[in-house]
Coordinates of C-alpha atoms in Angstrom, one line a residue:
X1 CA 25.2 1.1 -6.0
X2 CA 22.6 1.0 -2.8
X3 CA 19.6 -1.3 -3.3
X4 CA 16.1 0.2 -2.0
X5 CA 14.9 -1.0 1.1
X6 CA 11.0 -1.6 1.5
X7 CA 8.7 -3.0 4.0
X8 CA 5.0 -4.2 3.7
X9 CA 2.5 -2.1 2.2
X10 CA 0.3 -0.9 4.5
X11 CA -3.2 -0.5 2.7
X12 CA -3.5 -2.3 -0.7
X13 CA -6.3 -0.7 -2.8
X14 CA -8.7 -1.5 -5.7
X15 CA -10.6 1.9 -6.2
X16 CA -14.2 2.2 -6.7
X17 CA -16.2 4.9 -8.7
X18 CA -16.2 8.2 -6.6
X19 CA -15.3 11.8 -5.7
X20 CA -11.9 14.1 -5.8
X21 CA -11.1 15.0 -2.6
X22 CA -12.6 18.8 -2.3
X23 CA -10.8 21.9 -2.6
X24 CA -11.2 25.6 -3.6
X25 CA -9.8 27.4 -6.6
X26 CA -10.0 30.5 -8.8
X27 CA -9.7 32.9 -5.7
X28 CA -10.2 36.1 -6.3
X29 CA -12.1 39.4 -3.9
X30 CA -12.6 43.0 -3.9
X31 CA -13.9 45.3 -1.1
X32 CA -17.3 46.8 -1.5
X33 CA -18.9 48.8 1.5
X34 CA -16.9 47.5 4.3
X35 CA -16.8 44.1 3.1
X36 CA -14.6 41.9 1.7
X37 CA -16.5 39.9 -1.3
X38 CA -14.3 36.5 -1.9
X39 CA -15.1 34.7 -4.9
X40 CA -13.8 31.5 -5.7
X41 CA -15.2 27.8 -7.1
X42 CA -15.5 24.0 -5.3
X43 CA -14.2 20.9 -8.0
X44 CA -16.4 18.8 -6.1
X45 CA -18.9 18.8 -3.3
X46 CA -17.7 19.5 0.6
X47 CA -19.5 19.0 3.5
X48 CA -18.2 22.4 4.6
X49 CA -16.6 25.3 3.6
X50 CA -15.4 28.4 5.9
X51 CA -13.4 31.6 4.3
X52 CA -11.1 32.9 6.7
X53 CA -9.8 36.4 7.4
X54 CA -5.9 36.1 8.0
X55 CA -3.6 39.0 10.1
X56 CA -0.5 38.5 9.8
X57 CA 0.5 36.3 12.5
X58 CA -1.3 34.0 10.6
X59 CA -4.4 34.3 12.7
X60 CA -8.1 34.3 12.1
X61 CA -9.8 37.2 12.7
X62 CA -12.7 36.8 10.9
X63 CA -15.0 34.1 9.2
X64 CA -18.0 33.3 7.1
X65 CA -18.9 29.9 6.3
X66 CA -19.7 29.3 2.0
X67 CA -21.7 26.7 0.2
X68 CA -20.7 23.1 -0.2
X69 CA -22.2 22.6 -3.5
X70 CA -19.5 22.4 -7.0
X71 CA -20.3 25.9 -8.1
X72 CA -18.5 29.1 -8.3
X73 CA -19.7 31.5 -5.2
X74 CA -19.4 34.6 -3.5
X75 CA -19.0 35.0 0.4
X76 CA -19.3 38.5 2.1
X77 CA -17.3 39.3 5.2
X78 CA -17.8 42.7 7.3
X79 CA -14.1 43.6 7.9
X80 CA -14.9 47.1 9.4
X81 CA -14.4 46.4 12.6
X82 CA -11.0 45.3 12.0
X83 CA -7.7 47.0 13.5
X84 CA -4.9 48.5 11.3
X85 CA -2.8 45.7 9.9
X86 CA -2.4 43.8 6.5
X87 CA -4.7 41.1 5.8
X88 CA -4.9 37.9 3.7
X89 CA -7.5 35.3 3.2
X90 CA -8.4 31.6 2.7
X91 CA -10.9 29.0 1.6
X92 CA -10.9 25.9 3.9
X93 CA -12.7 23.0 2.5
X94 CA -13.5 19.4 4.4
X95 CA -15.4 16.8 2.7
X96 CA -16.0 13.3 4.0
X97 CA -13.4 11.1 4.8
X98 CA -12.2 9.0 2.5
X99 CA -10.5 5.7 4.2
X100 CA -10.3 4.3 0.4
X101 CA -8.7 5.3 -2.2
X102 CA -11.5 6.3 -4.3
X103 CA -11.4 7.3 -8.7
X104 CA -12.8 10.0 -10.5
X105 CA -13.5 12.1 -13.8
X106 CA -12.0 9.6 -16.8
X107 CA -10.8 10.9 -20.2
X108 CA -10.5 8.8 -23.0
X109 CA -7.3 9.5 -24.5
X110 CA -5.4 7.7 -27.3
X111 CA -2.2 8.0 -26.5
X112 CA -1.6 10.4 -23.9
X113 CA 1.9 10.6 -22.7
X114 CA 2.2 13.3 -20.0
X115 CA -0.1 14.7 -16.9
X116 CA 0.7 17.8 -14.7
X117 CA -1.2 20.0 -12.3
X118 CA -0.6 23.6 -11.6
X119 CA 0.2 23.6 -7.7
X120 CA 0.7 27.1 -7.3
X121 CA -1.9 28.7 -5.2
X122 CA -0.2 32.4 -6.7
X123 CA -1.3 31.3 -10.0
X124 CA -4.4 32.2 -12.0
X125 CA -4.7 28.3 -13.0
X126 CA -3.9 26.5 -9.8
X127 CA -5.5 23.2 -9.6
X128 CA -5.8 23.1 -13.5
X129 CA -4.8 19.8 -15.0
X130 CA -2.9 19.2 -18.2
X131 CA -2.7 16.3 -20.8
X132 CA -0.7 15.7 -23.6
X133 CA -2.1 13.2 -26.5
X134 CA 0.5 12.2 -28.7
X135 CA -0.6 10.1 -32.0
X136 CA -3.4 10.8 -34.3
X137 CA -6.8 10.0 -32.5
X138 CA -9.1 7.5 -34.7
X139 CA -12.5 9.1 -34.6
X140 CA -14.5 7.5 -32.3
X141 CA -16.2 9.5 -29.4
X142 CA -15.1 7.2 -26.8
X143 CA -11.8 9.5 -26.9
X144 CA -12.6 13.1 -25.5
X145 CA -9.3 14.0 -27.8
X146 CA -11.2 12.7 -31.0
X147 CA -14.6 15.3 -29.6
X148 CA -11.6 17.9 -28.7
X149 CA -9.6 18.3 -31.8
X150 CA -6.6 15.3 -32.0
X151 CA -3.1 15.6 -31.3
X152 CA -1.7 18.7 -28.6
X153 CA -1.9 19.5 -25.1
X154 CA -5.2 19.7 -23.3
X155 CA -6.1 21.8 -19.9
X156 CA -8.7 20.9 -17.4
X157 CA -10.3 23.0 -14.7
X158 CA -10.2 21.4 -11.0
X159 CA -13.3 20.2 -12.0
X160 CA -12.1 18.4 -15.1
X161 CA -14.1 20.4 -17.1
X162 CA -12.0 21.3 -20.8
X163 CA -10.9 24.7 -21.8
X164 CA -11.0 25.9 -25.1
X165 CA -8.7 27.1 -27.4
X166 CA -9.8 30.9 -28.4
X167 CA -8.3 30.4 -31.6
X168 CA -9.6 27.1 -33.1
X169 CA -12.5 26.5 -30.7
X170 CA -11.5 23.4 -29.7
X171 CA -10.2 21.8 -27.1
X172 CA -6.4 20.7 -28.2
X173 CA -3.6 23.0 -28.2
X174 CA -1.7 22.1 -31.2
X175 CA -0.9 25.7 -32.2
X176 CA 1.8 25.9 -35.6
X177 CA 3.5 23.2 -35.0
X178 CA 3.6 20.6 -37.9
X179 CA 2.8 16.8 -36.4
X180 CA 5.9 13.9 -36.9
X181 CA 5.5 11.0 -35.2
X182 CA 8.0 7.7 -35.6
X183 CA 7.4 4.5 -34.8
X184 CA 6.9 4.3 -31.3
X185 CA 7.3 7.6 -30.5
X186 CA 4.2 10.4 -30.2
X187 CA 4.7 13.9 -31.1
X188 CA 3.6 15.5 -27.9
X189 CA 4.8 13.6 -25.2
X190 CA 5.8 14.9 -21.3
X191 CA 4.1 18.5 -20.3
X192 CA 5.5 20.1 -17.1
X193 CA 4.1 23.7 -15.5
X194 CA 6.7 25.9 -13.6
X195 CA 6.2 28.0 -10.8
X196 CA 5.6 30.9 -12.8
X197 CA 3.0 29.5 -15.2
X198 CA 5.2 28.6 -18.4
X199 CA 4.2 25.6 -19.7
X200 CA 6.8 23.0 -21.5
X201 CA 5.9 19.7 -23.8
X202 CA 8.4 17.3 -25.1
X203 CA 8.2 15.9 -28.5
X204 CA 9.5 12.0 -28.9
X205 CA 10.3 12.9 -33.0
X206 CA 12.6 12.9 -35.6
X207 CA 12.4 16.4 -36.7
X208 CA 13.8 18.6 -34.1
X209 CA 12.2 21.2 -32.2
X210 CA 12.2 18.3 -29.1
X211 CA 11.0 20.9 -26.0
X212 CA 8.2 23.8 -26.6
X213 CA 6.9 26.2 -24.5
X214 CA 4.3 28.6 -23.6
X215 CA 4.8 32.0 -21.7
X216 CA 1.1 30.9 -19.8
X217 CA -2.0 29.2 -19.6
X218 CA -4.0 32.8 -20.6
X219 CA -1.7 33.5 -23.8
X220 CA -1.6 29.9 -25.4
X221 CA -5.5 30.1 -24.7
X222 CA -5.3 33.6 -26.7
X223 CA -2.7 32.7 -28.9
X224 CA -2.4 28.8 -29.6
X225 CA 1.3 29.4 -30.0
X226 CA 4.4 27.3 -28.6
X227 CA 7.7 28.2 -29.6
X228 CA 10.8 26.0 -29.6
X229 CA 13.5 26.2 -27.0
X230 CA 15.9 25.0 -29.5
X231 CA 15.1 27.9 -31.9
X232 CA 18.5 29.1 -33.5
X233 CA 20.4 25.9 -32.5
X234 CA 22.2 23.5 -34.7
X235 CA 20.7 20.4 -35.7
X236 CA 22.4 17.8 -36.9
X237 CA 20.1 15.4 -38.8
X238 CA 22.7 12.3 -38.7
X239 CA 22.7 12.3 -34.6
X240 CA 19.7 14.1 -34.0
X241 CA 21.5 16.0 -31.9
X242 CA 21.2 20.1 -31.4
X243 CA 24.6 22.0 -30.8
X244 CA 26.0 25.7 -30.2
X245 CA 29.3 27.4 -30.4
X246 CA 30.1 25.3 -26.6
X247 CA 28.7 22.1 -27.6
X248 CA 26.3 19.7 -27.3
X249 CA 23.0 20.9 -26.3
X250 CA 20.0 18.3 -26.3
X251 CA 18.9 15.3 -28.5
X252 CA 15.9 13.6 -28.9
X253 CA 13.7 14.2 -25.0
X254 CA 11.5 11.8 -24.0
X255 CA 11.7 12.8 -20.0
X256 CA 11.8 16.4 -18.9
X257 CA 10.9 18.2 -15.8
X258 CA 11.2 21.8 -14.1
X259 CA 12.2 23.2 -10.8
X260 CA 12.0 26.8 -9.7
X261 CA 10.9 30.0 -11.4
X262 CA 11.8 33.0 -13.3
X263 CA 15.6 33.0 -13.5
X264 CA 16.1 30.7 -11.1
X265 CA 14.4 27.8 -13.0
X266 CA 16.2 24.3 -14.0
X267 CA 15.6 22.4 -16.3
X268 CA 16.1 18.3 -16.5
X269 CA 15.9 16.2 -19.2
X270 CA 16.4 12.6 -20.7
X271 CA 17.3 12.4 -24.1
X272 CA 18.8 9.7 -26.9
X273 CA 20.7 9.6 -30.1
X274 CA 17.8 8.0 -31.9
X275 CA 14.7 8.4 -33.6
X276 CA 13.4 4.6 -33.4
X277 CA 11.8 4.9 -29.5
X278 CA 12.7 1.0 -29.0
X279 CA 15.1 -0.4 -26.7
X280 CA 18.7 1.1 -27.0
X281 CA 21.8 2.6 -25.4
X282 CA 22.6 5.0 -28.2
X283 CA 23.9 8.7 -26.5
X284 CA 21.1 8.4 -23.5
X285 CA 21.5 10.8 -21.1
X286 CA 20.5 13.2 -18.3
X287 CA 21.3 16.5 -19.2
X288 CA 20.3 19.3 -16.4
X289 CA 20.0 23.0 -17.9
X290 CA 20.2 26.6 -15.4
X291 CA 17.1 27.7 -18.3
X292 CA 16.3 30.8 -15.9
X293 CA 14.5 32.8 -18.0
X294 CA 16.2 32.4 -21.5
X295 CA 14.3 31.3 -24.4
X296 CA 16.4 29.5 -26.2
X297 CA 18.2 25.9 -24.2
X298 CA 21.8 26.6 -23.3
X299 CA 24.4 24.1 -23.0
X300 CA 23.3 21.9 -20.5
X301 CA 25.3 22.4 -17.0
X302 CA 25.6 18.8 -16.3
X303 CA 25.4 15.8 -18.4
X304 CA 24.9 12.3 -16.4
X305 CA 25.5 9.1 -19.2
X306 CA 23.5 6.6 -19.2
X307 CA 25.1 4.2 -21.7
X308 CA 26.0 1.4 -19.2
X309 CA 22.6 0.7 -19.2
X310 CA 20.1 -0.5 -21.8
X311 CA 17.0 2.2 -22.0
X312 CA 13.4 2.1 -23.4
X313 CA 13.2 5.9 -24.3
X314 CA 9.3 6.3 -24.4
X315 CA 8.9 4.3 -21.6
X316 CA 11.4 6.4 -18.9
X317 CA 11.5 9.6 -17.4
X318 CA 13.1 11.7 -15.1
X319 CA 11.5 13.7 -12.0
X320 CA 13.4 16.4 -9.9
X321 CA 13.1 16.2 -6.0
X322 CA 13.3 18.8 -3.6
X323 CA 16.9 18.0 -2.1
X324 CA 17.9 18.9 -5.7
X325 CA 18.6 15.4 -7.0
X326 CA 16.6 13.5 -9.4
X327 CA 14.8 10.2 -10.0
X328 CA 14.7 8.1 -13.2
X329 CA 12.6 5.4 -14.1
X330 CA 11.6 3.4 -16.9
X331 CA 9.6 0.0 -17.9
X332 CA 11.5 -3.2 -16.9
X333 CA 9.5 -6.3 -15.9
X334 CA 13.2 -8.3 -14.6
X335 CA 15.2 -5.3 -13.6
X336 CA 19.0 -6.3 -14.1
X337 CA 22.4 -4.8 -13.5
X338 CA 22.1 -4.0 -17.3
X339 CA 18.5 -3.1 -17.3
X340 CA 17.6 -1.2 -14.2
X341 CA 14.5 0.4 -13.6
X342 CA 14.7 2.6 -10.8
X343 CA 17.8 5.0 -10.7
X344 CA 18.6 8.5 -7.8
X345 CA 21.0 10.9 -8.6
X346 CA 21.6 13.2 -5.9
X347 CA 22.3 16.8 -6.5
X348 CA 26.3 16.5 -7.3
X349 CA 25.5 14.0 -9.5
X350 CA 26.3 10.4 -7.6
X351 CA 24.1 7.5 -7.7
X352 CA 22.8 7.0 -4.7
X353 CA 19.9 4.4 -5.6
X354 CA 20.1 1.8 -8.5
X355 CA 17.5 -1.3 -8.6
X356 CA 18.6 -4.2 -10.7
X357 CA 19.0 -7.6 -10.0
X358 CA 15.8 -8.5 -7.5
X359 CA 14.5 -5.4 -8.1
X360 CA 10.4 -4.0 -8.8
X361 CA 9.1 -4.3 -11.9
X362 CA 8.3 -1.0 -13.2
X363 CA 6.2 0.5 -16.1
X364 CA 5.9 3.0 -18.7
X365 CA 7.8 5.8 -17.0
X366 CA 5.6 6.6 -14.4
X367 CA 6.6 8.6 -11.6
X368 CA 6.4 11.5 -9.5
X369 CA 7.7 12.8 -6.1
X370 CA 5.2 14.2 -4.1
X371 CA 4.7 18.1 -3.8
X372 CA 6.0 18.0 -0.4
X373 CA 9.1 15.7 -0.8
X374 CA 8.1 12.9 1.3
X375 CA 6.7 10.8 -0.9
X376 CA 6.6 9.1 -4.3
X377 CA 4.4 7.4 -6.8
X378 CA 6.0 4.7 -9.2
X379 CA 3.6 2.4 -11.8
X380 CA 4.5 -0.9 -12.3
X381 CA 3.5 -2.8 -15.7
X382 CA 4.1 -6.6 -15.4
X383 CA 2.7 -6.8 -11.9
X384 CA -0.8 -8.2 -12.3
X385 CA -3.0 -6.3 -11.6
X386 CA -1.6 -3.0 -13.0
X387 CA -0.9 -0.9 -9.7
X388 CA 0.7 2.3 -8.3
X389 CA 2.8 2.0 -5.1
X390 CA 3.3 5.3 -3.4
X391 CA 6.1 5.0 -1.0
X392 CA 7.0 6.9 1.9
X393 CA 11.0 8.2 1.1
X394 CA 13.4 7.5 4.3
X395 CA 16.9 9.2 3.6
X396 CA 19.8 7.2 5.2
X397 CA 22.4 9.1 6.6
X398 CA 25.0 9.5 3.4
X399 CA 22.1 11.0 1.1
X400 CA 20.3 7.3 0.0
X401 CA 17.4 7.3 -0.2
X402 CA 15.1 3.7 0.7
X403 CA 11.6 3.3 0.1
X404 CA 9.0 2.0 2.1
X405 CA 5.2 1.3 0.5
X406 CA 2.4 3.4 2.5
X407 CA -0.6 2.3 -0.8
X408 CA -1.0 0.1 -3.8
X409 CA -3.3 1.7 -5.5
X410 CA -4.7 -1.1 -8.4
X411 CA -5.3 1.7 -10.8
X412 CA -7.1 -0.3 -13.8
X413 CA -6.2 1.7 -16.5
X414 CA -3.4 -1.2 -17.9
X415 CA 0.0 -1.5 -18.8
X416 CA 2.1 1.7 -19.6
X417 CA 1.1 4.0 -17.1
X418 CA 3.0 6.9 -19.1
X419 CA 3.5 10.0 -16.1
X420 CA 1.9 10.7 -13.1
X421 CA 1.1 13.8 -11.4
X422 CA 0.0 15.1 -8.0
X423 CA -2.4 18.4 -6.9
X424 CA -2.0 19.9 -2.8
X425 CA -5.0 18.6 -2.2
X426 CA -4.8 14.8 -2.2
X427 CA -5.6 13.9 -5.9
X428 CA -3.6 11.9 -7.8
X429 CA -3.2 11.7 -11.6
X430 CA -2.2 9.4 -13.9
X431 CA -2.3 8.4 -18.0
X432 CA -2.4 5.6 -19.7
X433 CA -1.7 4.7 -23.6
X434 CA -2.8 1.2 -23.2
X435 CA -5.6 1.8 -20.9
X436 CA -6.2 5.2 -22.8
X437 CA -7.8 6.9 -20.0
X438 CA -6.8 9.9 -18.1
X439 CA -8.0 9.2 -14.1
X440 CA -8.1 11.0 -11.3
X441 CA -7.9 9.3 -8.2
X442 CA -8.8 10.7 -4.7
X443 CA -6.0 9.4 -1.8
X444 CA -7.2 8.9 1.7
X445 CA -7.7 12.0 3.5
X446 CA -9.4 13.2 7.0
X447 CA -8.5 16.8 7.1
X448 CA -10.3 19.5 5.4
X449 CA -7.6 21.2 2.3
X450 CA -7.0 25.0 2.7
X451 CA -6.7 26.8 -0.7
X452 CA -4.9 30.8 0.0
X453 CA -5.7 33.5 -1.8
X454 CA -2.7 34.8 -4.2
X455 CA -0.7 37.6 -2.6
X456 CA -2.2 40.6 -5.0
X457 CA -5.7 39.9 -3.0
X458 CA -4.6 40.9 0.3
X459 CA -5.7 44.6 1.7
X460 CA -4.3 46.6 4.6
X461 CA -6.2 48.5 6.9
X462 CA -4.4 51.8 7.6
X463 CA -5.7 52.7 10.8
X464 CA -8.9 51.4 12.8
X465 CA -10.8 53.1 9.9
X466 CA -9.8 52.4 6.5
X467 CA -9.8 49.6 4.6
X468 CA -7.5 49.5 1.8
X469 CA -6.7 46.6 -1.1
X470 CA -5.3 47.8 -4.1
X471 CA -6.4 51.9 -4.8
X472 CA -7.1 52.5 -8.1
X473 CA -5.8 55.9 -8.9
X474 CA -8.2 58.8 -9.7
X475 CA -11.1 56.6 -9.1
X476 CA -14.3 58.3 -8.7
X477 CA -15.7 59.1 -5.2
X478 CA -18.7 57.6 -3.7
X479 CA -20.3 57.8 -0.7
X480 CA -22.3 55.5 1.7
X481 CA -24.0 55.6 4.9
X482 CA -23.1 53.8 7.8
X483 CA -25.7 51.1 6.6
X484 CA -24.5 50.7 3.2
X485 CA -27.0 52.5 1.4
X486 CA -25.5 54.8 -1.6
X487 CA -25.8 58.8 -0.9
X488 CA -25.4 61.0 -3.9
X489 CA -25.0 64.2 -2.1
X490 CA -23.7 63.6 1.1
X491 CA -23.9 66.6 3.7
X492 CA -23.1 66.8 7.5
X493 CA -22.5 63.1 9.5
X494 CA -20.3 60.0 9.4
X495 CA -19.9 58.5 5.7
X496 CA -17.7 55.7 4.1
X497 CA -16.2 57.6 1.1
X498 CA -15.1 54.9 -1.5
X499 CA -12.5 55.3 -4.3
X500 CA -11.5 52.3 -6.1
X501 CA -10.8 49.5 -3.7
X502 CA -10.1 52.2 -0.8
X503 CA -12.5 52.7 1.8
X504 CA -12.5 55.2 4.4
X505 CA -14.6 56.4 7.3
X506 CA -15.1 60.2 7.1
X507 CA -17.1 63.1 9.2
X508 CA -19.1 65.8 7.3

């Protein structure tokens, strides 16, 4: 077992009241009369904002600068004049530097367990924020859950602005399922969004059905409908434990994340033989699933025990990197060789990282490696103040990874910082049962955030004149002169005939 190796922190931080750092989201464009019309919305305020047209070298070959005010807008670029070739576009968005860590857009919660952000730019949602609250909300309006409808799952725009359930017209998505929680548990409890939009909630409960899902964001809007990845499994009510014709399949989860997409996803999760979410040892577990895109769990591909160790279910988790291996965490204010709090399992399953004895206090189960890999957020709980240290990861030759602090962030939200989560854009994320808050909090950043537009909005110009996106097939025809002006019966001279999203220069 390696002990991590740290150095000083480098900036120490007590956030004030402020801004997210600025991005674009929502993309979206169409070509009308020669130009191409991108749409898209700010979460915050920017001090600048340019669209860029992209050729496929990656170069710009066209721009138009956009608004810098939090509002959904439309920017008009001539793209004409543009040679053959296929084209993409972007939204890049500066906004002023932030030297300080900085917080932003609170949301009382009760109990909420789990936080994730949608961090692909090819999705619909990107940037939208999810929440899970987990125990029965008393009714005071301090709690946006209480306002928003109780126990479920709760999406945010960039802009943390709620979106609301078609079906109930509320804000909680709760959807069929039938509320249990135990003592010390909380019926909804981690969310995670894969790459390819399906969303997935754990359930710390007695009664089964332990991991959900939803197909997207749009149909659980439409629908307010999760279904059970354990659907057709058998449970057995003595071990809480759920089984198939091979075997042992999951038990109780109280950490889970995703990796991948479609039928390449995976599938991690923690899980124990017990329905009291105190301190024990009974059957825990990392179990790792190839879930592709099957709906119903499979016998997990590996199993990694955990019963050396003492564990605090609902306060531990488990978080994938992007080597393949994974990190698990959980609260321990005097880590010990029988009560660690830090733990990295590379991909073939060898511990490469175990903090006991001497080792930082840790809290409530939050963490989260960075989107790009090369960092990581871990909350500690007995430190005082309450902080998150995001460390720089260092890998040592033989696969160990050591840790070196870059910012404290002294998040004052309390003890039990339940998950954390990250967006592309320099926002952090973080929840809190004993703080019950939701906060957002804007990272240091001096470079402007560039948001692309998803792959289904590019166009391709066919020669040097037409313009072409998507063609609509037997669109009607229209006709415009060379300055844009609509001609209902066009006779002799140069026109832009128009059909669907395909424009072509043509002589009469």
């Amino acid at each position: 077992n390696t002990t991590v190796i740290v150095a000083a922190a480098t900036v120490v931080s007590t956030p004030a009241a402020g801004t997210a750092n600025p991005f674009a989201y929502g993309l979206k464009s169409e070509i009308v009369d020669g130009k191409l019309n991108a749409t898209f919305a700010l979460n915050t305020d920017a001090t600048a904002v340019t669209v860029k047209v992209l050729n496929e070298a990656g170069e710009e070959v066209a721009t138009a600068e956009g608004a810098t005010a939090k509002a959904e807008q439309t920017v008009a670029i001539d793209i004409l004049s543009l040679p053959y070739g296929t084209y993409t576009w972007a939204v890049e968005v500066a906004g002023t530097e932030k030297t300080n860590v900085e917080y932003f857009g609170d949301k009382g919660f009760w109990h909420p367990r789990g936080v994730d952000v949608d961090n692909n730019m090819e999705s619909p949602a990107f940037g939208n924020v999810y929440v899970t609250e987990g125990i029965t909300v008393p009714a005071k309006d301090i709690y946006w859950s209480h306002q928003g409808g109780g126990v479920g799952l709760y999406i945010f725009t960039p802009d943390m602005q709620g979106v609301k359930n078609e079906v109930t017209g509320k804000y909680a998505f709760f959807g069929d399922v039938t509320y249990n929680q135990p003592t010390n548990g909380a019926d909804f409890a981690r969310v995670r969004v894969a790459e390819d939009g399906r969303i997935f909630v754990t359930r710390c409960n007695k009664a089964g059905d332990y991991i959900l899902y939803a197909p997207s964001q749009a149909d659980l809007v439409k629908n307010d409908k999760w279904t059970s990845l354990l659907n057709g499994v058998s449970f057995n009510s003595s071990t809480y434990e759920y089984s198939n014709v091979d075997g042992f399949v999951a038990a109780a989860n109280v950490g889970l994340d995703v990796k991948g997409s479609g039928e390449n996803l995976k599938m991690i999760a923690l899980s124990a033989n017990s329905t009291v979410f105190g301190a024990n040892a009974i059957g825990s577990r990392v179990n790792e699933y190839a879930l592709g895109n099957a709906t119903v769990l499979p016998t997990p591909t590996s199993v990694t025990a955990m019963t050396d160790y003492t564990i605090l279910p609902r306060c531990a988790n488990v978080d994938y990197d992007d080597r393949g291996g994974a990190w698990y965490c959980q609260y321990r204010a005097t880590p010990s060789a029988a009560n660690p709090s830090l733990i990295y399992i590379n991909e073939n399953g060898e511990q490469k990282l175990f903090e006991g004895v001497g080792g930082a206090a840790r809290g409530g189960g939050g963490i989260r490696v960075s989107p790009d890999g090369k960092q990581i957020a871990i909350a500690s709980s007995s430190a005082n103040p309450k902080q998150i240290t995001i460390y720089n990861i260092m890998w040592a030759a033989d696969g160990t990874p050591n840790l070196f602090p870059e910012t404290v962030i002294t998040h004052g939200i309390g003890t039990n910082v339940n998950d954390i989560a990250w967006d592309l854009a320099g926002n952090l994320y973080a929840v809190s049962n004993a703080g019950e808050l939701v906060r957002g909090f804007a990272l240091p950043r001096t470079e402007a955030f560039t948001t692309k537009a998803a792959a289904k909005y590019a166009f391709t110009i066919d020669d040097p004149t037409a313009i072409e996106e998507i063609e609509a097939e037997n669109a009607p025809v229209e006709y415009y002169n060379l300055q844009g002006m609509k001609v209902a019966n066009p006779e002799k001279g140069i026109f832009i005939k128009k059909q669907g999203n395909k424009a072509t220069k043509v002589v009469l």
